[in-house]
mmCIF file of C-alpha atoms in Angstrom:
data_model
loop_
_atom_site.group_PDB
_atom_site.id
_atom_site.type_symbol
_atom_site.label_atom_id
_atom_site.label_comp_id
_atom_site.label_asym_id
_atom_site.label_seq_id
_atom_site.Cartn_x
_atom_site.Cartn_y
_atom_site.Cartn_z
ATOM 1 C CA MET A 25 -6.277 -19.918 -46.354
ATOM 2 C CA ALA A 26 -9.460 -20.560 -44.429
ATOM 3 C CA ALA A 27 -7.486 -22.484 -41.853
ATOM 4 C CA ARG A 28 -5.058 -19.595 -41.391
ATOM 5 C CA ARG A 29 -7.945 -17.178 -40.973
ATOM 6 C CA ALA A 30 -9.521 -19.414 -38.333
ATOM 7 C CA LEU A 31 -6.228 -19.577 -36.442
ATOM 8 C CA SER A 32 -5.917 -15.792 -36.573
ATOM 9 C CA LEU A 33 -9.428 -15.361 -35.220
ATOM 10 C CA LEU A 34 -8.682 -17.852 -32.452
ATOM 11 C CA ALA A 35 -5.519 -15.963 -31.519
ATOM 12 C CA LEU A 36 -7.424 -12.686 -31.384
ATOM 13 C CA ALA A 37 -10.132 -14.247 -29.252
ATOM 14 C CA SER A 38 -7.533 -15.627 -26.852
ATOM 15 C CA ALA A 39 -5.856 -12.245 -26.563
ATOM 16 C CA GLY A 40 -9.206 -10.617 -25.824
ATOM 17 C CA ALA A 41 -9.935 -13.200 -23.127
ATOM 18 C CA ALA A 42 -6.544 -12.546 -21.520
ATOM 19 C CA LEU A 43 -7.241 -8.823 -21.384
ATOM 20 C CA GLN A 44 -10.604 -9.421 -19.770
ATOM 21 C CA VAL A 45 -9.041 -11.686 -17.158
ATOM 22 C CA GLN A 46 -6.364 -9.102 -16.407
ATOM 23 C CA GLU A 47 -8.885 -6.308 -15.945
ATOM 24 C CA GLY A 48 -10.746 -8.391 -13.348
ATOM 25 C CA ILE A 49 -7.664 -9.035 -11.220
ATOM 26 C CA GLN A 50 -7.437 -7.357 -7.845
ATOM 27 C CA HIS A 51 -3.987 -6.126 -6.918
ATOM 28 C CA ASN A 52 -2.719 -5.014 -3.539
ATOM 29 C CA LEU A 53 -1.425 -1.470 -3.946
ATOM 30 C CA THR A 54 0.476 0.528 -1.351
ATOM 31 C CA VAL A 55 0.818 4.260 -1.976
ATOM 32 C CA CYS A 56 3.456 6.131 0.057
ATOM 33 C CA ASN A 57 3.425 9.929 -0.026
ATOM 34 C CA ALA A 58 7.048 11.130 -0.266
ATOM 35 C CA TYR A 59 6.025 14.407 -1.932
ATOM 36 C CA ALA A 60 7.825 17.005 0.188
ATOM 37 C CA GLU A 61 4.985 19.337 1.088
ATOM 38 C CA SER A 62 3.194 19.930 4.381
ATOM 39 C CA LYS A 63 -0.225 19.602 2.700
ATOM 40 C CA PRO A 64 -1.555 16.086 1.960
ATOM 41 C CA LEU A 65 -2.187 14.554 -1.477
ATOM 42 C CA SER A 66 -5.524 13.297 -2.784
ATOM 43 C CA VAL A 67 -5.343 10.170 -4.960
ATOM 44 C CA TYR A 68 -7.704 9.346 -7.854
ATOM 45 C CA THR A 69 -7.962 6.895 -10.728
ATOM 46 C CA VAL A 70 -8.576 8.779 -13.968
ATOM 47 C CA ASN A 71 -10.269 6.085 -16.076
ATOM 48 C CA GLN A 72 -12.488 4.727 -13.294
ATOM 49 C CA LYS A 73 -13.011 8.211 -11.843
ATOM 50 C CA ALA A 74 -12.617 6.846 -8.314
ATOM 51 C CA LYS A 75 -11.142 8.492 -5.230
ATOM 52 C CA LEU A 76 -8.723 6.004 -3.656
ATOM 53 C CA THR A 77 -8.411 7.588 -0.216
ATOM 54 C CA ASP A 78 -11.250 8.696 2.047
ATOM 55 C CA GLU A 79 -9.020 11.479 3.331
ATOM 56 C CA PRO A 80 -6.006 13.066 1.593
ATOM 57 C CA LEU A 81 -2.796 11.135 2.286
ATOM 58 C CA PRO A 82 -0.413 13.057 4.589
ATOM 59 C CA TYR A 83 3.259 13.537 3.792
ATOM 60 C CA LYS A 84 5.346 10.506 4.920
ATOM 61 C CA ALA A 85 2.233 8.306 5.257
ATOM 62 C CA CYS A 86 1.487 5.060 3.415
ATOM 63 C CA LYS A 87 -1.913 3.651 2.541
ATOM 64 C CA GLU A 88 -2.666 0.046 1.610
ATOM 65 C CA LEU A 89 -5.402 -0.514 -0.963
ATOM 66 C CA VAL A 90 -7.019 -3.455 -2.743
ATOM 67 C CA LEU A 91 -8.355 -2.589 -6.175
ATOM 68 C CA GLU A 92 -8.772 -3.760 -9.734
ATOM 69 C CA LEU A 93 -6.109 -2.279 -11.975
ATOM 70 C CA ALA A 94 -5.729 -2.564 -15.730
ATOM 71 C CA ASP A 95 -3.050 -1.448 -18.148
ATOM 72 C CA SER A 96 -3.699 2.109 -19.365
ATOM 73 C CA GLU A 97 -5.167 3.162 -16.016
ATOM 74 C CA ARG A 98 -3.857 6.480 -14.725
ATOM 75 C CA ILE A 99 -3.467 7.436 -11.067
ATOM 76 C CA ASP A 100 -3.623 11.160 -10.415
ATOM 77 C CA PHE A 101 -2.168 12.938 -7.372
ATOM 78 C CA ARG A 102 -3.625 16.313 -6.422
ATOM 79 C CA LEU A 103 -2.482 18.978 -4.002
ATOM 80 C CA GLY A 104 -5.728 20.735 -3.190
ATOM 81 C CA GLY A 105 -7.314 21.122 -6.607
ATOM 82 C CA LEU A 106 -3.990 21.071 -8.491
ATOM 83 C CA SER A 107 -2.733 17.914 -10.180
ATOM 84 C CA VAL A 108 0.988 17.572 -9.435
ATOM 85 C CA GLY A 109 1.521 14.317 -11.333
ATOM 86 C CA THR A 110 -0.220 11.427 -13.087
ATOM 87 C CA PHE A 111 1.173 7.888 -13.059
ATOM 88 C CA HIS A 112 0.464 5.732 -16.121
ATOM 89 C CA VAL A 113 -0.020 2.046 -15.295
ATOM 90 C CA GLY A 114 1.498 -0.522 -17.646
ATOM 91 C CA ASN A 115 2.923 -4.057 -17.835
ATOM 92 C CA LEU A 116 0.776 -5.348 -14.985
ATOM 93 C CA PRO A 117 1.224 -8.984 -13.949
ATOM 94 C CA PHE A 118 -1.568 -11.404 -14.890
ATOM 95 C CA ALA A 119 -1.903 -12.600 -11.286
ATOM 96 C CA PRO A 120 -2.737 -10.813 -8.030
ATOM 97 C CA THR A 121 0.374 -8.944 -6.986
ATOM 98 C CA SER A 122 1.581 -6.565 -4.285
ATOM 99 C CA LEU A 123 2.468 -3.226 -5.868
ATOM 100 C CA LEU A 124 4.164 -0.093 -4.562
ATOM 101 C CA LEU A 125 3.800 3.464 -5.850
ATOM 102 C CA VAL A 126 5.663 6.457 -4.374
ATOM 103 C CA PRO A 127 5.149 10.024 -5.669
ATOM 104 C CA TYR A 128 7.879 12.552 -4.830
ATOM 105 C CA ARG A 129 9.027 15.957 -6.034
ATOM 106 C CA ARG A 130 11.416 16.262 -8.959
ATOM 107 C CA GLY A 131 13.376 19.093 -7.331
ATOM 108 C CA ASN A 132 14.762 22.222 -9.018
ATOM 109 C CA GLY A 133 11.920 24.285 -7.576
ATOM 110 C CA THR A 134 9.190 22.537 -9.562
ATOM 111 C CA MET A 135 5.881 21.369 -8.123
ATOM 112 C CA ALA A 136 5.773 18.426 -10.535
ATOM 113 C CA ALA A 137 5.909 14.910 -9.105
ATOM 114 C CA THR A 138 7.859 11.947 -10.359
ATOM 115 C CA PHE A 139 7.311 8.351 -9.289
ATOM 116 C CA TYR A 140 8.992 5.238 -7.967
ATOM 117 C CA SER A 141 7.083 2.013 -8.656
ATOM 118 C CA HIS A 142 7.835 -1.570 -7.747
ATOM 119 C CA ALA A 143 6.221 -5.011 -7.842
ATOM 120 C CA PHE A 144 7.249 -7.387 -5.074
ATOM 121 C CA SER A 145 8.083 -10.910 -6.177
ATOM 122 C CA VAL A 146 5.207 -13.329 -5.685
ATOM 123 C CA ALA A 147 7.581 -16.321 -5.899
ATOM 124 C CA GLN A 148 9.799 -15.199 -3.041
ATOM 125 C CA GLU A 149 9.017 -16.447 0.460
ATOM 126 C CA SER A 150 11.533 -14.279 2.321
ATOM 127 C CA SER A 151 10.870 -10.687 3.338
ATOM 128 C CA GLN A 152 11.508 -8.023 0.724
ATOM 129 C CA LEU A 153 12.624 -4.430 1.251
ATOM 130 C CA ALA A 154 12.173 -1.775 -1.443
ATOM 131 C CA VAL A 155 14.579 1.182 -1.174
ATOM 132 C CA VAL A 156 13.454 4.643 -2.285
ATOM 133 C CA ASP A 157 15.483 7.871 -2.265
ATOM 134 C CA ALA A 158 12.840 10.587 -2.628
ATOM 135 C CA TYR A 159 14.974 13.366 -1.123
ATOM 136 C CA ASP A 160 15.371 16.399 -3.401
ATOM 137 C CA GLY A 161 17.495 18.667 -1.221
ATOM 138 C CA SER A 162 21.223 19.369 -0.973
ATOM 139 C CA SER A 163 22.123 17.503 2.251
ATOM 140 C CA PRO A 164 24.040 14.274 1.537
ATOM 141 C CA GLY A 165 22.825 11.086 3.168
ATOM 142 C CA SER A 166 22.639 7.338 2.646
ATOM 143 C CA LEU A 167 20.550 4.409 3.845
ATOM 144 C CA LYS A 168 22.110 1.362 5.508
ATOM 145 C CA ILE A 169 20.885 -1.852 7.093
ATOM 146 C CA ALA A 170 22.357 -4.018 9.868
ATOM 147 C CA ARG A 171 21.292 -7.365 11.328
ATOM 148 C CA GLY A 172 20.330 -7.411 14.991
ATOM 149 C CA SER A 173 20.312 -4.456 17.380
ATOM 150 C CA GLY A 174 23.015 -2.443 19.087
ATOM 151 C CA ARG A 175 26.112 -1.040 17.421
ATOM 152 C CA HIS A 176 28.934 -3.228 18.710
ATOM 153 C CA GLY A 177 30.364 -5.977 16.537
ATOM 154 C CA ARG A 178 27.873 -5.510 13.705
ATOM 155 C CA GLU A 179 28.445 -5.007 10.013
ATOM 156 C CA SER A 180 26.132 -2.776 8.036
ATOM 157 C CA ALA A 181 25.428 -2.812 4.317
ATOM 158 C CA ALA A 182 24.472 0.080 2.078
ATOM 159 C CA LEU A 183 20.954 0.115 0.646
ATOM 160 C CA LYS A 184 21.081 1.167 -2.997
ATOM 161 C CA PRO A 185 18.228 3.512 -4.015
ATOM 162 C CA GLY A 186 15.851 1.896 -6.475
ATOM 163 C CA ALA A 187 16.850 -1.627 -5.452
ATOM 164 C CA ALA A 188 14.884 -4.360 -3.702
ATOM 165 C CA VAL A 189 16.628 -6.726 -1.296
ATOM 166 C CA SER A 190 15.660 -10.050 0.283
ATOM 167 C CA LEU A 191 15.873 -10.388 4.065
ATOM 168 C CA ALA A 192 16.188 -13.574 6.068
ATOM 169 C CA PRO A 193 13.803 -13.729 9.051
ATOM 170 C CA GLY A 194 15.073 -11.768 12.021
ATOM 171 C CA ALA A 195 15.591 -8.342 13.566
ATOM 172 C CA TYR A 196 17.267 -5.518 11.642
ATOM 173 C CA GLU A 197 17.987 -1.832 11.980
ATOM 174 C CA VAL A 198 17.691 0.553 9.046
ATOM 175 C CA SER A 199 19.550 3.837 9.397
ATOM 176 C CA LEU A 200 19.916 7.142 7.598
ATOM 177 C CA GLU A 201 23.516 8.350 7.873
ATOM 178 C CA ASP A 202 25.365 11.543 6.965
ATOM 179 C CA PRO A 203 28.698 11.557 5.025
ATOM 180 C CA ASP A 204 30.609 11.026 8.304
ATOM 181 C CA SER A 205 28.641 7.799 8.956
ATOM 182 C CA LYS A 206 26.836 9.508 11.813
ATOM 183 C CA SER A 207 23.285 8.270 12.266
ATOM 184 C CA VAL A 208 20.548 10.804 11.515
ATOM 185 C CA LYS A 209 17.796 8.300 12.293
ATOM 186 C CA THR A 210 17.691 4.561 13.063
ATOM 187 C CA VAL A 211 14.529 2.469 12.899
ATOM 188 C CA ALA A 212 13.971 -1.177 13.846
ATOM 189 C CA LEU A 213 12.657 -3.606 11.247
ATOM 190 C CA SER A 214 11.281 -7.075 12.014
ATOM 191 C CA ALA A 215 11.468 -9.354 8.975
ATOM 192 C CA GLY A 216 9.164 -12.356 8.836
ATOM 193 C CA ASP A 217 8.340 -14.779 6.046
ATOM 194 C CA GLY A 218 6.851 -13.013 3.041
ATOM 195 C CA GLY A 219 6.974 -9.521 4.582
ATOM 196 C CA LYS A 220 6.811 -6.431 2.346
ATOM 197 C CA HIS A 221 8.761 -3.376 3.561
ATOM 198 C CA VAL A 222 9.637 0.071 2.201
ATOM 199 C CA ALA A 223 12.542 2.293 3.323
ATOM 200 C CA MET A 224 12.447 5.898 2.075
ATOM 201 C CA ARG A 225 14.694 8.939 2.429
ATOM 202 C CA VAL A 226 12.380 11.936 2.151
ATOM 203 C CA GLY A 227 12.473 15.724 2.476
ATOM 204 C CA GLY A 228 14.305 18.565 0.759
ATOM 205 C CA SER A 229 11.700 20.895 -0.714
ATOM 206 C CA ASP A 230 10.154 23.722 1.299
ATOM 207 C CA GLY A 231 12.903 23.407 3.905
ATOM 208 C CA LEU A 232 11.764 19.974 5.050
ATOM 209 C CA PRO A 233 14.665 18.029 6.642
ATOM 210 C CA GLN A 234 15.888 14.714 5.315
ATOM 211 C CA GLU A 235 14.214 11.884 7.202
ATOM 212 C CA LEU A 236 13.957 8.120 7.178
ATOM 213 C CA VAL A 237 10.521 6.558 6.751
ATOM 214 C CA LEU A 238 10.114 2.807 7.166
ATOM 215 C CA PHE A 239 6.810 1.145 6.333
ATOM 216 C CA SER A 240 5.884 -2.520 6.766
ATOM 217 C CA ALA A 241 2.731 -3.698 5.022
ATOM 218 C CA GLY A 242 -0.011 -4.935 7.287
ATOM 219 C CA GLU A 243 1.172 -3.038 10.362
ATOM 220 C CA ARG A 244 -0.524 -0.121 12.077
ATOM 221 C CA SER A 245 2.220 1.063 14.390
ATOM 222 C CA GLU A 246 3.960 4.401 14.045
ATOM 223 C CA ARG A 247 7.565 4.527 12.950
ATOM 224 C CA SER A 248 9.600 7.688 12.318
ATOM 225 C CA GLY A 249 6.453 9.759 12.712
ATOM 226 C CA VAL A 250 4.502 7.731 10.141
ATOM 227 C CA ARG A 251 1.058 6.283 10.775
ATOM 228 C CA ARG A 252 0.433 2.995 8.999
ATOM 229 C CA ALA A 253 -2.941 2.718 7.328
ATOM 230 C CA SER A 254 -4.411 -0.686 6.610
ATOM 231 C CA ALA A 255 -6.462 -2.533 4.006
ATOM 232 C CA ALA A 256 -4.649 -5.378 2.315
ATOM 233 C CA LEU A 257 -1.279 -5.035 0.643
ATOM 234 C CA LEU A 258 0.812 -3.677 -2.020
ATOM 235 C CA ALA A 259 3.325 -4.037 -4.779
ATOM 236 C CA ALA A 260 5.600 -6.678 -6.111
ATOM 237 C CA ALA A 261 7.776 -8.385 -8.809
ATOM 238 C CA ALA A 262 11.499 -8.864 -8.788
ATOM 239 C CA VAL A 263 14.104 -6.134 -8.897
ATOM 240 C CA CYS A 264 13.447 -5.162 -12.519
ATOM 241 C CA ALA A 265 9.825 -6.233 -13.035
ATOM 242 C CA ALA A 266 7.727 -3.175 -12.244
ATOM 243 C CA LEU A 267 5.094 -0.834 -13.512
ATOM 244 C CA LEU A 268 6.081 1.457 -16.385
ATOM 245 C CA ALA A 269 5.707 5.130 -15.563
#
């Protein structure tokens, strides 16, 4: 009996140590604002009471952050002084990971935000592309990707919303197309080893048009009207391993 009790205490102590280790882990978090509203969003952690962005994050912009995250943390997004949505962190990896979090509007005239979250695979050496459909309007559209540049003799593949795909090194073009396969917007993507990329269809609410936003972690260039912020990097785990909202 005493032996069993000792084993139980040891198990509890081990669990406590694991939690402490997890809380001290720094993750790379990228936040992309797909919330269809002309005003920017302010981002805060609720438990740590920290403001994550020096300035509110504009619509269609992404910000890379490095911070300690623990399960049960909450990340709050505010439009002015109004909270439009709070993301509950859960199932975090026990190793430094690149994470992605995208708030966007639920549609149906509500101001409330919903979220897309993803963890990029740490075991994968090829580039990874997360696909997000944050559009809440009525115009149909789809995202596609093609290898190389130029339109002649190329095959394109559909990008399924909510999926993450691996890309061999090389040049690609990501496009937003209407139901007649006519390009609304095409953006170049350069895939290198270990790259982390995000393709988003945004717009809909408040009369904002559907647009393609492509973000590559670690870059500062502008693409599709988006300014890349920098810090260190973002989200990861394979297609189904992600944060729980």
